[in-house]
Coordinates of C-alpha atoms in Angstrom, one line a residue:
M1 CA 10.6 12.3 29.2
F2 CA 6.8 12.8 29.2
A3 CA 6.0 9.8 26.7
P4 CA 6.6 7.3 30.2
L5 CA 4.2 9.4 32.0
V6 CA 2.0 9.6 29.7
A7 CA 2.1 5.8 28.5
A8 CA 1.5 5.5 32.4
L9 CA -1.3 7.0 32.8
L10 CA -2.8 5.5 29.8
A11 CA -1.5 1.7 31.6
V12 CA -3.9 2.8 34.6
Q13 CA -6.9 4.1 32.7
S14 CA -7.0 0.3 30.5
A15 CA -6.5 -1.2 33.7
G16 CA -9.9 -0.3 34.5
A17 CA -8.8 2.1 37.9
A18 CA -10.7 4.9 38.8
P19 CA -9.8 8.1 37.5
P20 CA -9.1 11.0 40.2
T21 CA -12.2 12.8 41.4
L22 CA -11.7 16.4 43.5
H23 CA -14.3 17.1 46.1
S24 CA -15.0 21.0 46.7
Y25 CA -15.8 22.9 49.1
A26 CA -18.1 26.7 48.6
D27 CA -19.7 29.0 50.3
L28 CA -18.1 28.1 53.8
A29 CA -20.5 29.3 56.9
L30 CA -19.3 28.8 60.3
D31 CA -22.3 29.3 63.2
P32 CA -22.0 31.4 65.1
A33 CA -21.1 29.3 67.9
G34 CA -17.7 28.0 66.4
R35 CA -18.5 24.2 67.1
Q36 CA -21.0 23.4 63.2
I37 CA -19.6 24.3 59.6
A38 CA -21.9 24.4 56.6
T39 CA -20.7 24.3 53.0
V40 CA -22.0 23.6 49.1
D41 CA -19.8 20.3 48.5
S42 CA -19.3 19.2 45.0
T43 CA -16.9 16.5 43.3
Q44 CA -15.4 16.7 39.8
V45 CA -14.1 13.6 38.1
Q46 CA -10.9 13.9 36.6
D47 CA -11.8 15.3 32.9
A48 CA -15.5 14.9 33.0
P49 CA -17.3 17.2 31.3
S50 CA -19.0 18.8 34.8
A51 CA -19.1 18.4 38.3
S52 CA -21.8 16.9 40.2
H53 CA -24.5 19.5 41.1
G54 CA -24.2 19.6 44.9
L55 CA -25.2 19.7 47.5
V56 CA -25.4 20.8 51.1
V57 CA -22.6 19.4 53.9
V58 CA -22.8 20.1 57.3
R59 CA -19.6 19.0 59.4
A60 CA -19.0 19.4 63.4
A61 CA -16.0 21.5 64.3
D62 CA -13.7 18.2 64.2
G63 CA -14.7 17.4 60.5
T64 CA -17.9 14.9 61.6
V65 CA -20.5 15.3 58.9
S66 CA -23.9 15.6 60.8
Q67 CA -26.1 16.5 57.9
R68 CA -26.7 15.8 53.5
L69 CA -28.9 18.5 52.5
D70 CA -30.3 18.4 48.7
P71 CA -33.8 18.9 48.4
C72 CA -34.3 19.2 44.9
A73 CA -32.4 16.8 42.6
V74 CA -31.5 20.0 39.5
C75 CA -30.8 22.6 42.0
R76 CA -27.3 24.6 42.5
Y77 CA -27.1 25.7 46.4
G78 CA -25.7 28.8 47.3
G79 CA -25.5 31.2 50.3
P80 CA -25.8 28.9 53.0
V81 CA -25.9 31.1 56.8
W82 CA -26.4 30.5 60.5
S83 CA -29.4 31.5 62.2
P84 CA -28.2 34.1 65.1
D85 CA -28.7 31.4 68.0
G86 CA -27.2 28.8 65.3
H87 CA -30.2 26.0 65.3
R88 CA -31.2 27.1 61.5
L89 CA -29.3 26.9 58.2
A90 CA -30.7 29.1 55.8
F91 CA -29.6 28.1 51.8
V92 CA -31.0 28.6 47.9
G93 CA -31.6 25.9 45.7
S94 CA -31.6 27.4 42.0
G95 CA -33.1 25.6 38.9
E96 CA -36.2 24.5 37.2
G97 CA -36.6 28.2 36.0
G98 CA -36.4 29.5 39.9
A99 CA -35.0 30.1 43.0
T100 CA -36.6 27.8 46.6
L101 CA -35.4 29.7 49.7
Y102 CA -34.4 26.5 52.4
V103 CA -34.9 26.6 56.0
A104 CA -32.8 23.3 57.6
E105 CA -33.7 22.6 61.4
G106 CA -31.5 18.8 61.9
A107 CA -31.6 16.7 59.1
T108 CA -34.6 18.0 56.7
A109 CA -34.4 21.0 54.9
R110 CA -38.0 22.8 54.1
A111 CA -38.8 24.7 51.3
V112 CA -39.4 28.6 53.0
T113 CA -40.5 30.1 49.3
R114 CA -40.0 30.1 45.7
I115 CA -39.0 32.9 43.5
E116 CA -39.9 33.2 39.7
G117 CA -36.8 34.0 38.8
L118 CA -33.3 34.5 40.8
A119 CA -31.9 35.0 44.2
S120 CA -28.9 34.7 46.5
T121 CA -27.3 36.4 49.4
P122 CA -30.3 34.8 52.1
R123 CA -29.3 36.8 55.6
W124 CA -30.9 36.3 58.6
S125 CA -32.6 39.3 61.0
P126 CA -31.1 39.7 64.1
D127 CA -33.5 38.6 66.1
G128 CA -34.3 34.9 63.8
N129 CA -38.2 35.5 62.8
T130 CA -36.9 37.2 58.8
L131 CA -35.2 36.4 56.0
A132 CA -34.2 38.6 53.6
L133 CA -32.4 37.5 50.3
L134 CA -31.6 39.6 46.7
I135 CA -34.1 38.7 43.9
T136 CA -34.5 39.2 40.2
L137 CA -38.4 38.7 39.1
N138 CA -38.3 37.5 35.7
P139 CA -34.6 38.0 34.8
S140 CA -33.5 38.5 30.8
K141 CA -30.1 36.6 32.0
E142 CA -28.3 35.5 34.7
T143 CA -26.7 38.0 36.8
G144 CA -23.7 39.5 36.0
A145 CA -21.3 40.6 33.3
T146 CA -19.7 37.7 32.7
Q147 CA -22.4 36.1 32.0
A148 CA -23.8 35.3 28.4
G149 CA -25.6 38.6 27.4
A150 CA -28.9 38.9 26.1
R151 CA -29.0 38.9 22.6
Q152 CA -28.8 42.5 21.5
V153 CA -31.9 42.5 18.9
G154 CA -34.7 45.3 18.5
E155 CA -35.0 49.2 19.3
L156 CA -32.2 48.5 22.1
G157 CA -33.1 51.8 24.3
E158 CA -36.4 49.8 24.7
L159 CA -35.1 46.6 26.5
S160 CA -36.0 46.1 29.7
L161 CA -33.1 46.1 32.5
D162 CA -33.4 43.8 35.7
S163 CA -33.7 45.1 38.8
Q164 CA -32.1 43.1 41.4
R165 CA -33.8 43.6 44.7
I166 CA -33.4 43.2 48.4
A167 CA -36.8 41.2 50.0
V168 CA -38.3 40.0 53.5
V169 CA -40.0 36.9 53.9
P170 CA -40.9 35.2 57.7
A171 CA -38.5 32.7 58.4
A172 CA -41.8 30.3 59.1
G173 CA -42.8 30.9 55.5
G174 CA -44.9 32.9 53.0
A175 CA -44.4 34.7 50.4
V176 CA -41.6 37.2 49.8
R177 CA -41.9 41.4 50.0
P178 CA -39.4 43.3 48.1
V179 CA -38.3 46.7 49.9
S180 CA -35.7 48.0 47.6
P181 CA -37.9 49.8 44.9
D182 CA -38.0 48.1 41.4
G183 CA -36.0 50.0 38.7
T184 CA -32.9 50.2 41.4
F185 CA -30.3 47.7 41.0
V186 CA -29.0 46.0 44.8
Y187 CA -25.5 44.9 44.6
E188 CA -24.6 44.4 48.0
Y189 CA -26.5 44.8 51.5
D190 CA -26.5 43.7 55.1
W191 CA -29.5 44.2 57.9
T192 CA -28.8 47.1 60.4
P193 CA -29.1 45.7 64.3
D194 CA -32.0 46.7 65.3
G195 CA -33.8 45.1 62.4
L196 CA -36.2 47.7 61.4
G197 CA -33.8 48.1 57.7
F198 CA -30.8 47.3 55.3
V199 CA -27.4 49.4 53.9
G200 CA -26.5 48.4 50.6
T201 CA -24.7 49.4 47.5
A202 CA -26.3 50.2 44.7
A203 CA -27.5 52.3 41.4
E204 CA -30.1 53.0 39.2
G205 CA -30.3 51.7 35.6
N206 CA -28.3 48.5 34.0
G207 CA -26.9 46.5 36.8
D208 CA -24.0 44.7 34.8
N209 CA -22.8 48.3 34.0
N210 CA -23.5 50.9 37.0
W211 CA -21.5 49.2 40.2
W212 CA -19.0 51.4 39.4
I213 CA -21.2 54.2 40.0
A214 CA -23.2 53.1 43.1
S215 CA -23.8 54.5 45.7
L216 CA -24.3 53.6 49.4
R217 CA -27.3 53.6 50.6
A218 CA -29.8 52.9 53.7
F219 CA -33.5 51.2 52.6
P220 CA -35.4 50.9 55.5
I221 CA -38.1 48.1 55.9
D222 CA -41.1 50.7 55.8
G223 CA -39.4 54.0 54.5
A224 CA -38.0 55.8 51.9
P225 CA -34.2 54.6 51.1
R226 CA -31.5 57.1 51.0
V227 CA -28.1 57.6 50.1
I228 CA -24.8 57.6 52.8
A229 CA -22.4 57.8 51.1
A230 CA -21.3 58.3 47.2
P231 CA -17.5 58.0 46.9
A232 CA -15.6 58.2 43.3
H233 CA -14.3 55.0 43.8
Q234 CA -16.0 51.2 43.8
M235 CA -17.4 50.2 46.9
N236 CA -18.3 46.2 48.3
A237 CA -19.1 44.2 51.3
P238 CA -20.9 47.2 53.6
R239 CA -21.4 46.1 57.1
V240 CA -23.0 47.5 60.2
S241 CA -21.6 48.0 63.2
P242 CA -23.1 46.1 66.2
D243 CA -24.1 49.6 67.9
G244 CA -26.1 50.8 64.6
R245 CA -24.1 53.7 64.3
T246 CA -20.9 52.7 61.6
V247 CA -21.3 51.3 58.0
A248 CA -17.3 49.9 57.0
F249 CA -17.0 48.2 53.6
I250 CA -14.1 47.7 51.4
G251 CA -13.1 50.8 48.6
G252 CA -10.6 51.2 46.1
V253 CA -10.3 50.9 41.9
M254 CA -11.9 48.1 40.8
S255 CA -11.6 46.7 38.0
D256 CA -14.4 43.8 37.8
F257 CA -17.8 43.4 40.0
G258 CA -16.8 40.3 42.6
S259 CA -12.4 40.8 42.2
V260 CA -13.0 42.4 45.6
G261 CA -10.4 44.2 47.0
G262 CA -8.9 47.3 48.6
D263 CA -8.5 49.9 51.5
V264 CA -11.1 49.6 54.5
Y265 CA -13.6 52.8 54.9
T266 CA -15.7 53.8 57.9
V267 CA -19.0 56.3 57.6
P268 CA -21.6 57.0 59.7
L269 CA -25.0 55.5 59.4
A270 CA -26.7 58.9 59.6
G271 CA -24.4 60.0 56.2
G272 CA -21.0 61.6 56.2
T273 CA -17.6 61.4 54.2
P274 CA -16.3 57.7 53.9
R275 CA -12.6 57.8 56.0
D276 CA -9.6 55.1 55.4
V277 CA -8.9 53.2 58.4
T278 CA -6.3 51.1 56.9
P279 CA -4.3 53.9 55.0
G280 CA -0.9 52.9 53.8
Y281 CA -1.5 49.0 54.3
R282 CA 0.8 47.0 52.2
G283 CA -1.6 44.2 51.4
T284 CA -5.2 44.2 49.9
V285 CA -8.2 43.9 52.6
T286 CA -10.8 40.6 50.4
G287 CA -14.0 40.7 53.3
I288 CA -14.4 41.9 56.3
D289 CA -17.2 41.5 59.8
W290 CA -17.7 43.5 62.4
R291 CA -16.7 41.7 65.9
G292 CA -17.4 44.2 68.8
A293 CA -15.6 47.3 67.8
R294 CA -12.9 45.5 65.6
L295 CA -13.2 44.4 61.9
A296 CA -12.3 40.6 61.1
A297 CA -10.3 40.6 57.3
S298 CA -9.5 38.6 54.9
V299 CA -6.2 40.3 53.2
I300 CA -3.8 39.7 50.4
V301 CA -0.1 40.2 51.3
G302 CA 2.2 39.2 48.5
G303 CA 1.5 35.9 47.1
E304 CA 0.0 35.1 50.8
T305 CA -3.6 34.9 51.9
G306 CA -4.9 35.1 55.2
T307 CA -6.7 37.3 58.1
A308 CA -6.2 39.9 59.9
W309 CA -8.0 42.5 62.5
I310 CA -9.0 46.0 62.1
D311 CA -9.1 48.8 64.4
P312 CA -11.3 51.1 62.5
A313 CA -11.0 53.8 65.4
A314 CA -7.0 53.8 65.1
A315 CA -6.5 52.8 62.0
T316 CA -4.3 49.8 62.9
V317 CA -4.5 46.9 61.0
S318 CA -2.5 44.1 63.8
E319 CA -2.6 41.1 64.1
V320 CA -1.9 39.6 60.6
H321 CA -1.6 35.7 59.6
T322 CA -0.9 34.6 55.7
A323 CA 0.5 32.0 54.3
L324 CA 1.4 30.8 50.9
Q325 CA -1.9 29.5 50.0
S326 CA -5.9 30.5 49.4
T327 CA -7.7 30.7 51.6
A328 CA -11.6 31.5 50.9
D329 CA -14.4 32.1 52.8
A330 CA -12.9 33.4 55.9
E331 CA -15.4 33.3 58.9
M332 CA -14.6 34.2 62.7
D333 CA -17.4 33.2 65.4
A334 CA -19.2 35.4 67.1
R335 CA -16.7 36.2 69.7
G336 CA -13.7 36.5 67.5
H337 CA -11.8 33.2 68.5
T338 CA -12.5 30.7 65.7
V339 CA -11.9 30.8 62.6
A340 CA -12.9 28.4 60.1
F341 CA -12.0 28.6 56.0
V342 CA -11.1 26.9 52.6
S343 CA -7.7 26.3 51.7
Q344 CA -6.0 24.7 48.7
T345 CA -2.5 25.0 46.8
F346 CA -1.1 24.7 43.1
E347 CA -0.1 21.4 44.3
R348 CA -2.3 20.5 47.5
A349 CA -6.0 19.7 47.0
P350 CA -8.9 21.7 49.0
R351 CA -9.4 21.5 52.7
I352 CA -11.3 23.0 54.9
E353 CA -9.3 24.5 58.2
I354 CA -10.5 25.8 61.9
G355 CA -8.7 26.8 64.3
T356 CA -7.7 30.1 66.0
P357 CA -6.1 32.5 63.4
G358 CA -2.6 31.1 62.6
H359 CA -3.0 28.0 64.4
T360 CA -5.9 26.1 62.3
R361 CA -6.1 22.5 61.6
A362 CA -7.1 20.5 58.4
I363 CA -10.6 18.6 59.6
T364 CA -11.7 17.4 54.8
H365 CA -9.6 14.7 54.3
D366 CA -11.6 14.0 50.8
N367 CA -8.8 14.9 48.8
D368 CA -5.8 13.3 50.5
D369 CA -4.6 11.2 48.2
L370 CA -4.2 13.4 45.1
A371 CA -0.8 13.8 44.1
P372 CA 0.2 16.6 42.8
V373 CA 0.3 17.2 39.3
V374 CA 3.3 20.5 39.0
A375 CA 5.8 22.1 41.0
A376 CA 4.8 25.6 42.2
R377 CA 7.4 28.5 44.1
S378 CA 6.6 31.9 44.9
L379 CA 9.2 34.3 43.0
T380 CA 9.8 38.3 44.0
W381 CA 11.9 40.5 42.8
Q382 CA 12.2 44.1 42.1
N383 CA 11.4 46.6 39.2
E384 CA 11.0 50.3 39.4
G385 CA 11.5 50.8 43.1
F386 CA 8.2 48.2 43.1
T387 CA 8.9 44.7 44.9
V388 CA 6.7 42.2 42.3
Q389 CA 5.7 38.8 43.2
G390 CA 4.5 36.4 41.2
W391 CA 4.3 32.2 40.4
V392 CA 6.4 29.8 38.7
L393 CA 5.3 26.4 38.0
Q394 CA 7.4 23.4 36.5
P395 CA 6.8 19.7 35.7
R396 CA 7.1 18.2 38.5
E397 CA 10.2 15.7 36.9
L398 CA 13.3 18.1 35.1
E399 CA 15.8 16.1 32.9
A400 CA 19.3 17.3 33.7
G401 CA 20.6 19.9 31.6
Q402 CA 17.7 20.1 29.8
T403 CA 15.9 23.9 29.0
Y404 CA 12.2 24.3 28.8
P405 CA 9.9 26.5 27.1
M406 CA 7.9 28.9 28.8
V407 CA 4.2 30.6 28.8
V408 CA 3.9 33.5 30.3
Q409 CA -0.2 33.8 31.2
V410 CA -1.1 37.4 32.4
H411 CA -4.3 37.4 34.6
G412 CA -7.4 39.4 34.2
G413 CA -8.5 42.3 35.7
P414 CA -6.3 44.2 36.0
S415 CA -7.8 45.0 39.6
A416 CA -6.9 40.9 40.8
A417 CA -4.6 38.8 41.5
A418 CA -3.0 34.9 40.3
L419 CA -3.3 33.2 43.5
P420 CA -2.8 28.7 44.1
R421 CA -5.2 27.0 43.0
F422 CA -5.4 23.0 43.1
V423 CA -4.0 21.8 39.3
F424 CA -6.7 19.4 38.2
G425 CA -7.7 19.9 35.1
G426 CA -7.8 22.3 32.2
T427 CA -5.1 24.2 30.3
M428 CA -3.1 25.1 32.9
R429 CA -2.8 20.8 33.4
D430 CA -2.3 20.3 30.0
L431 CA 0.6 22.6 29.4
V432 CA 2.9 21.9 32.0
A433 CA 2.2 17.6 31.2
A434 CA 3.0 19.3 28.0
G435 CA 6.8 20.1 29.0
Y436 CA 6.5 24.1 29.7
F437 CA 6.7 26.0 32.3
M438 CA 4.1 28.5 33.7
F439 CA 5.1 32.1 35.0
L440 CA 2.0 33.5 36.3
P441 CA 2.7 37.5 37.7
N442 CA 1.5 39.5 39.4
P443 CA 2.6 43.2 38.0
R444 CA 1.7 46.5 39.1
G445 CA -2.3 47.1 39.3
S446 CA -2.6 43.8 41.1
Y447 CA -4.0 43.2 44.6
G448 CA -1.5 41.5 47.3
Q449 CA 0.5 44.7 47.7
G450 CA -1.3 48.0 49.0
D451 CA -3.8 50.8 46.8
A452 CA -0.9 53.2 45.6
F453 CA 0.5 49.8 43.7
E454 CA -2.9 49.3 42.9
R455 CA -3.1 52.4 41.5
A456 CA 0.0 52.3 39.9
N457 CA -1.1 51.1 36.3
L458 CA -3.8 53.9 35.8
Q459 CA -3.6 55.5 32.3
D460 CA -0.6 53.4 32.1
F461 CA -2.2 49.9 30.9
G462 CA 0.9 48.0 29.6
G463 CA 3.6 50.2 30.5
G464 CA 5.1 49.3 33.8
D465 CA 3.3 46.4 34.3
L466 CA 4.7 45.2 30.9
R467 CA 7.8 46.2 31.9
D468 CA 6.7 44.6 35.6
I469 CA 6.3 41.0 33.5
M470 CA 9.8 41.1 31.1
A471 CA 11.8 41.7 34.4
G472 CA 9.9 39.3 36.1
I473 CA 10.6 36.7 33.1
D474 CA 14.2 37.1 33.6
A475 CA 14.1 36.2 37.3
V476 CA 12.7 33.3 36.4
E477 CA 15.7 32.4 33.8
A478 CA 18.1 33.2 36.8
V479 CA 16.7 30.5 38.5
A480 CA 14.8 28.1 36.4
P481 CA 15.7 26.5 33.5
V482 CA 13.8 28.2 30.8
D483 CA 14.7 28.3 27.2
E484 CA 14.5 32.2 26.6
A485 CA 14.1 31.2 22.3
R486 CA 11.0 29.2 23.3
L487 CA 8.7 32.2 25.2
G488 CA 4.9 32.1 24.6
I489 CA 2.5 34.7 26.7
Y490 CA -1.1 34.2 27.2
G491 CA -4.6 35.7 28.8
H492 CA -8.0 36.4 28.9
S493 CA -9.7 39.4 29.6
Y494 CA -7.0 41.9 30.7
G495 CA -4.6 39.4 30.3
G496 CA -5.7 38.6 26.6
Y497 CA -5.4 42.9 26.5
M498 CA -2.1 42.6 27.8
T499 CA -1.3 39.1 25.2
M500 CA -2.2 41.6 21.9
W501 CA -0.4 44.6 23.1
T502 CA 2.6 43.1 24.0
V503 CA 3.1 40.9 20.8
T504 CA 2.0 44.9 18.9
H505 CA 5.5 46.2 21.4
S506 CA 7.6 43.3 21.7
Q507 CA 9.5 40.6 20.0
R508 CA 10.3 38.4 22.8
F509 CA 7.7 36.1 22.5
H510 CA 7.7 33.6 19.5
A511 CA 3.6 32.3 20.0
A512 CA 1.1 34.3 21.7
V513 CA -2.7 33.7 23.1
A514 CA -5.4 36.0 23.3
G515 CA -8.7 35.3 24.5
A516 CA -11.4 37.6 25.4
G517 CA -9.0 40.7 24.7
I518 CA -9.1 44.3 23.9
A519 CA -7.7 45.9 20.6
N520 CA -8.9 49.5 19.8
W521 CA -10.6 51.0 23.5
G522 CA -12.5 53.5 21.3
S523 CA -14.5 51.4 19.8
Y524 CA -14.7 48.9 23.1
Y525 CA -15.9 52.4 24.7
G526 CA -19.4 52.3 22.4
Q527 CA -19.7 48.1 22.2
N528 CA -19.2 46.9 25.8
G529 CA -21.9 46.9 27.8
I530 CA -19.4 47.9 31.0
D531 CA -18.1 50.5 29.8
K532 CA -18.3 52.9 33.5
W533 CA -15.3 50.9 35.1
M534 CA -13.1 52.8 32.4
T535 CA -13.7 56.4 33.3
P536 CA -11.0 55.7 36.9
F537 CA -8.6 53.7 34.9
F538 CA -8.3 56.1 31.9
G539 CA -9.2 59.7 33.3
A540 CA -11.7 59.9 31.6
T541 CA -14.8 59.3 29.4
F542 CA -13.9 58.0 25.9
Y543 CA -15.6 61.1 24.8
D544 CA -14.2 63.8 26.9
D545 CA -10.5 62.7 26.3
P546 CA -10.3 59.8 23.1
T547 CA -6.3 60.4 23.6
V548 CA -5.6 58.3 26.2
Y549 CA -7.9 55.5 25.2
D550 CA -5.9 55.7 21.8
R551 CA -2.5 55.6 22.9
L552 CA -3.6 52.4 24.9
S553 CA -5.3 50.5 21.9
P554 CA -3.2 47.6 20.4
I555 CA -4.5 48.1 16.8
R556 CA -2.7 51.2 16.5
T557 CA 1.2 49.2 16.9
I558 CA -0.8 46.2 14.6
K559 CA 2.0 46.7 11.9
N560 CA 4.8 45.8 14.4
A561 CA 3.2 42.1 15.3
T562 CA 4.8 39.6 13.6
T563 CA 4.2 36.5 16.8
P564 CA 1.9 34.0 15.7
T565 CA -1.0 34.6 17.9
F566 CA -4.5 32.1 18.6
L567 CA -7.3 34.3 19.6
Y568 CA -10.6 33.2 21.0
V569 CA -13.7 34.9 22.4
G570 CA -17.7 34.2 23.3
E571 CA -20.1 35.4 21.2
R572 CA -22.3 37.1 24.2
D573 CA -19.2 38.3 25.9
L574 CA -20.6 41.5 27.4
E575 CA -17.7 42.4 28.8
T576 CA -14.8 42.1 25.9
P577 CA -17.5 42.2 23.1
A578 CA -16.3 39.5 19.9
P579 CA -15.6 42.3 17.3
Q580 CA -12.5 43.7 19.1
S581 CA -11.3 40.2 18.6
M582 CA -11.8 40.2 15.5
E583 CA -10.7 43.7 15.1
F584 CA -7.1 42.5 16.1
W585 CA -7.7 39.0 14.0
H586 CA -8.3 41.4 11.0
G587 CA -5.9 43.1 11.2
L588 CA -3.1 40.4 12.0
V589 CA -4.5 38.6 8.4
A590 CA -3.9 41.3 6.5
L591 CA 0.1 41.8 7.5
G592 CA 0.4 38.1 7.0
V593 CA 0.8 37.3 10.4
P594 CA 0.0 33.5 11.1
T595 CA -3.6 33.4 13.5
S596 CA -6.3 32.1 14.2
L597 CA -9.8 33.1 15.6
V598 CA -12.4 30.7 17.4
I599 CA -15.8 32.5 18.6
Y600 CA -17.5 30.3 20.7
Q601 CA -21.1 30.3 20.2
D602 CA -23.5 30.8 22.9
E603 CA -20.3 32.3 25.6
G604 CA -20.5 34.8 27.3
H605 CA -17.0 36.8 29.0
G606 CA -15.8 33.1 30.1
I607 CA -15.9 30.0 28.3
R608 CA -18.0 27.1 30.3
Q609 CA -19.4 24.4 27.8
P610 CA -17.5 22.0 28.7
A611 CA -17.5 20.5 25.0
H612 CA -15.6 24.2 24.1
V613 CA -13.8 24.2 27.6
E614 CA -11.7 20.9 26.1
D615 CA -11.8 22.1 23.1
L616 CA -10.2 25.6 24.3
S617 CA -7.3 23.9 25.7
A618 CA -6.6 21.4 23.1
R619 CA -6.2 24.4 21.2
I620 CA -4.2 26.5 22.8
V621 CA -1.9 24.0 23.8
G622 CA -1.5 22.7 19.9
W623 CA -0.9 26.5 19.4
F624 CA 2.0 26.6 21.6
D625 CA 3.4 23.0 20.8
R626 CA 3.4 24.3 16.9
Y627 CA 5.6 27.4 17.5
L628 CA 7.4 26.5 20.5
K629 CA 8.3 23.1 19.8

């Protein structure tokens, strides 16, 4: 039934019609008065090799564009932030071997300073006279473990380590002045209200690895740093209260830097023991900012996202407004009255919304003509005392009486969640267009159901979470025309591990794709560049307790594997190094199980080069077609 659809698309292209274009909005910043919104806008032509380099766009609250700022033709822009008076906008342009901090007042952006290296996260001082930002001078690689790693050659102990530092510069222009010490990697930060310093999460040594053991610190502009708190769990988004007495942060078990979620904690700026001010909350907090004595928060609740208010003094969460959509970059005005965010669903392309919490309206319409290419629904089911949620995607037109193959896609993390993103291109579109149902479960260990649910897979990878997924497949088959005999499983990173684990513990699936997976937790501990994330999840280091690592390694049960499995990985992947995929592939070859392994040159943890992305999607669809059709 899909041949007419393909023929129709080809007819449109041959007639010379322009291909669809997706308009994206990133890094939303709402001015203190709630009257102006700045975003980094870019466009992506369907099936084009890459998106436009982007520009900074300023809109009024009714969506009218007042400024388009593009001072650097080769730069990638990021981090727009309004001055306290709302009259100036700062942002960073990265390119040509360095980064430039810009300030725009009206239609003109002027360069404030140039950094020979990396720069991000500009923040205005409370008086608006100074700008701070995070800088890395003479870096060996892009910041973050998901980026392609520097080649490990030479004497490894002698390799230089990057330091990401807080630096300040006069808003009028000048040279940057580092504040935090060299050798310390600062991950996130915030000004203190007196403008005399900062709080931040930081650690010494390898910046990619040591976020999981970072402490919360004070960094005076003139003075020595000190530790405020050093909890055993991970921290993100430190925010200083307006009275300067309290620091709030998001804390919890987090497997990946940048994938933020947990409860909210507060601790005195003077130092002390952090206190959980959202205990027992059946959702996940992903962002916070002080507004008076309360915290405006972004939350995931089940499969919904939205905003809420947190009262730290009363330890309560209230005024929760969520919907079955993804809401990104939610920001409140200074009064806590107006909220703005970017929203999207699987069937609706991104748009900017603004209004009061729970009563927002769309103010952008660039994507209104983009038709959905999938049909999606949220599904919940019960398993072992948990309420579990996931998403079912399917072709928009089904043939009566016909059953369809289904691919289960397990998200990475595990501390993450499958959330709605408009399906415009890539593997998900290609699979659904080829006639597949897709199932995106959020099993135990995922965000959205509270801290206890997130911790429910500790020392149990592939146990309860796999049982949740299997029960979810049963729930899908009860409501959708899915063929049990044509099930596939697919995942990347932790999803790649789960794929390897599943094919060595179940014969339910007839094809599998494991991207950047982990075959052997013991050898992985010594190979990967971020081993510090593992201790909270395994309970000890591999050297202290190898038994739990060994018990959860798919390679130990490789002789059970019969499912045809395609594997892929980036050559310079720090998070899940290529030898892990090679080890699993070698086992499958030795056992005569149909398999294929592709290692993508110069790629890191994510496959990003356009030619590689296109090749990978074709290989994944082709693999499932071969064994499920």
